[in-house]
XYZ file of C-alpha atoms in Angstrom:
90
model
C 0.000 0.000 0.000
C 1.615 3.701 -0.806
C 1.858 6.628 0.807
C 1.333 9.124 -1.668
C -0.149 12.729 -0.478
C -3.152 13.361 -2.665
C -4.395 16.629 -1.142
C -3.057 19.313 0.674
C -3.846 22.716 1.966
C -2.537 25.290 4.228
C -5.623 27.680 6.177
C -5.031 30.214 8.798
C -7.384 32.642 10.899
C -5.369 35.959 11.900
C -8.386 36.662 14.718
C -10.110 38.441 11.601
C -10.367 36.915 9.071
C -9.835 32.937 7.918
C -7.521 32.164 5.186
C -6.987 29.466 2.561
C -3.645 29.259 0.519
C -2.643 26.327 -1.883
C -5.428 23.835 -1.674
C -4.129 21.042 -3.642
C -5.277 17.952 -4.882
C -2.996 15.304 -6.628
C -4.653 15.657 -10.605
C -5.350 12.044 -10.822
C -7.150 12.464 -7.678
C -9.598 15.006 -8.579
C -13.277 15.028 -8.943
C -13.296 12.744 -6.023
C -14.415 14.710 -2.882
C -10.969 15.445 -1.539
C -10.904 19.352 -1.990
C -14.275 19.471 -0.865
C -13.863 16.877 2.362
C -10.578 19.452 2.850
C -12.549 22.485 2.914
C -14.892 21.167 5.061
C -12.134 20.441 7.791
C -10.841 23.498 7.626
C -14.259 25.704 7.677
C -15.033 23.571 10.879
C -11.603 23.581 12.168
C -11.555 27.805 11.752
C -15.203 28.216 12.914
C -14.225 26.783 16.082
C -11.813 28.959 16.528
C -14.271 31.812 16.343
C -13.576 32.546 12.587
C -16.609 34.656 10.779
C -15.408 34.589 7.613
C -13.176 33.060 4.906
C -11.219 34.883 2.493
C -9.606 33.320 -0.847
C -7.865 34.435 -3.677
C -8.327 32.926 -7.079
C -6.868 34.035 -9.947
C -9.652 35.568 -12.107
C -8.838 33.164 -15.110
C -8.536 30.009 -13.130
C -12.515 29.113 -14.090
C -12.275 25.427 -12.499
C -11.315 26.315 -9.401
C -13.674 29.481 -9.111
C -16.573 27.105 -10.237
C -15.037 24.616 -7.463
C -15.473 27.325 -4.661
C -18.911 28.469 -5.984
C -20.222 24.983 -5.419
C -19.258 25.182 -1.950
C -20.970 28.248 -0.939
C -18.201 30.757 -1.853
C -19.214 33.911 -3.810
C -16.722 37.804 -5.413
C -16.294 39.302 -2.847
C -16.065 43.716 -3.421
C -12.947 44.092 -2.645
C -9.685 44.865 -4.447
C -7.016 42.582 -4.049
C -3.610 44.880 -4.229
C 0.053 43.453 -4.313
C 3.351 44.529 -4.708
C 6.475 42.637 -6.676
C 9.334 42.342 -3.897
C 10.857 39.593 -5.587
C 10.469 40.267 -9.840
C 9.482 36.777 -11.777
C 12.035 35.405 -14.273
C-alpha cells in the first residue's frame, strides 16, 4: 500500500479573518471529494476557533477552481485585491 499525499492545503485565521492558501489535490485524484472533504475540515476547524469569515484568492482566469469554490458556498467578494512585486518573476 503507498503513501502518496493526494491533497493538501494550508488555512489560517489571523483573529479576523480565515484564510486558505494552496489547496491542492494530486490531478489524478480530482473530482473525487478530496478538496471538498478538505474544505470542510478546515471551515469547521476555523469556525471553532471563532472565525466569521473566509477569504480566498483565485486568480480571475482560473474558471475550475472558481466554479469549485462556488459549489461550496463561496461567492466575489467587493474588494480589491492589491500586491506589490518584492521579488520580480524570471
Amino acid at each position: 500500500m503507498g503513501s502518496n499525499v493526494i491533497a493538501s492545503a494550508m488555512a489560517g485565521f489571523d483573529g479576523h479573518r480565515g484564510s486558505v492558501f494552496y489547496l491542492a489535490i494530486d490531478p489524478e485524484s480530482q473530482h473525487l471529494g478530496y478538496g471538498r472533504q478538505l474544505m470542510t475540515h478546515i471551515e469547521e476547524a476555523l469556525h471553532a476557533m471563532g472565525c466569521p469569515k473566509m477569504n480566498i484568492l483565485v486568480r480571475a482566469t482560473n474558471d475550475e477552481v472558481l466554479a469549485f469554490y462556488r459549489k461550496l458556498g463561496y461567492s466575489v467578494d467587493d474588494a480589491v485585491s492589491i500586491g506589490k512585486r518584492l521579488i520580480p518573476d524570471d
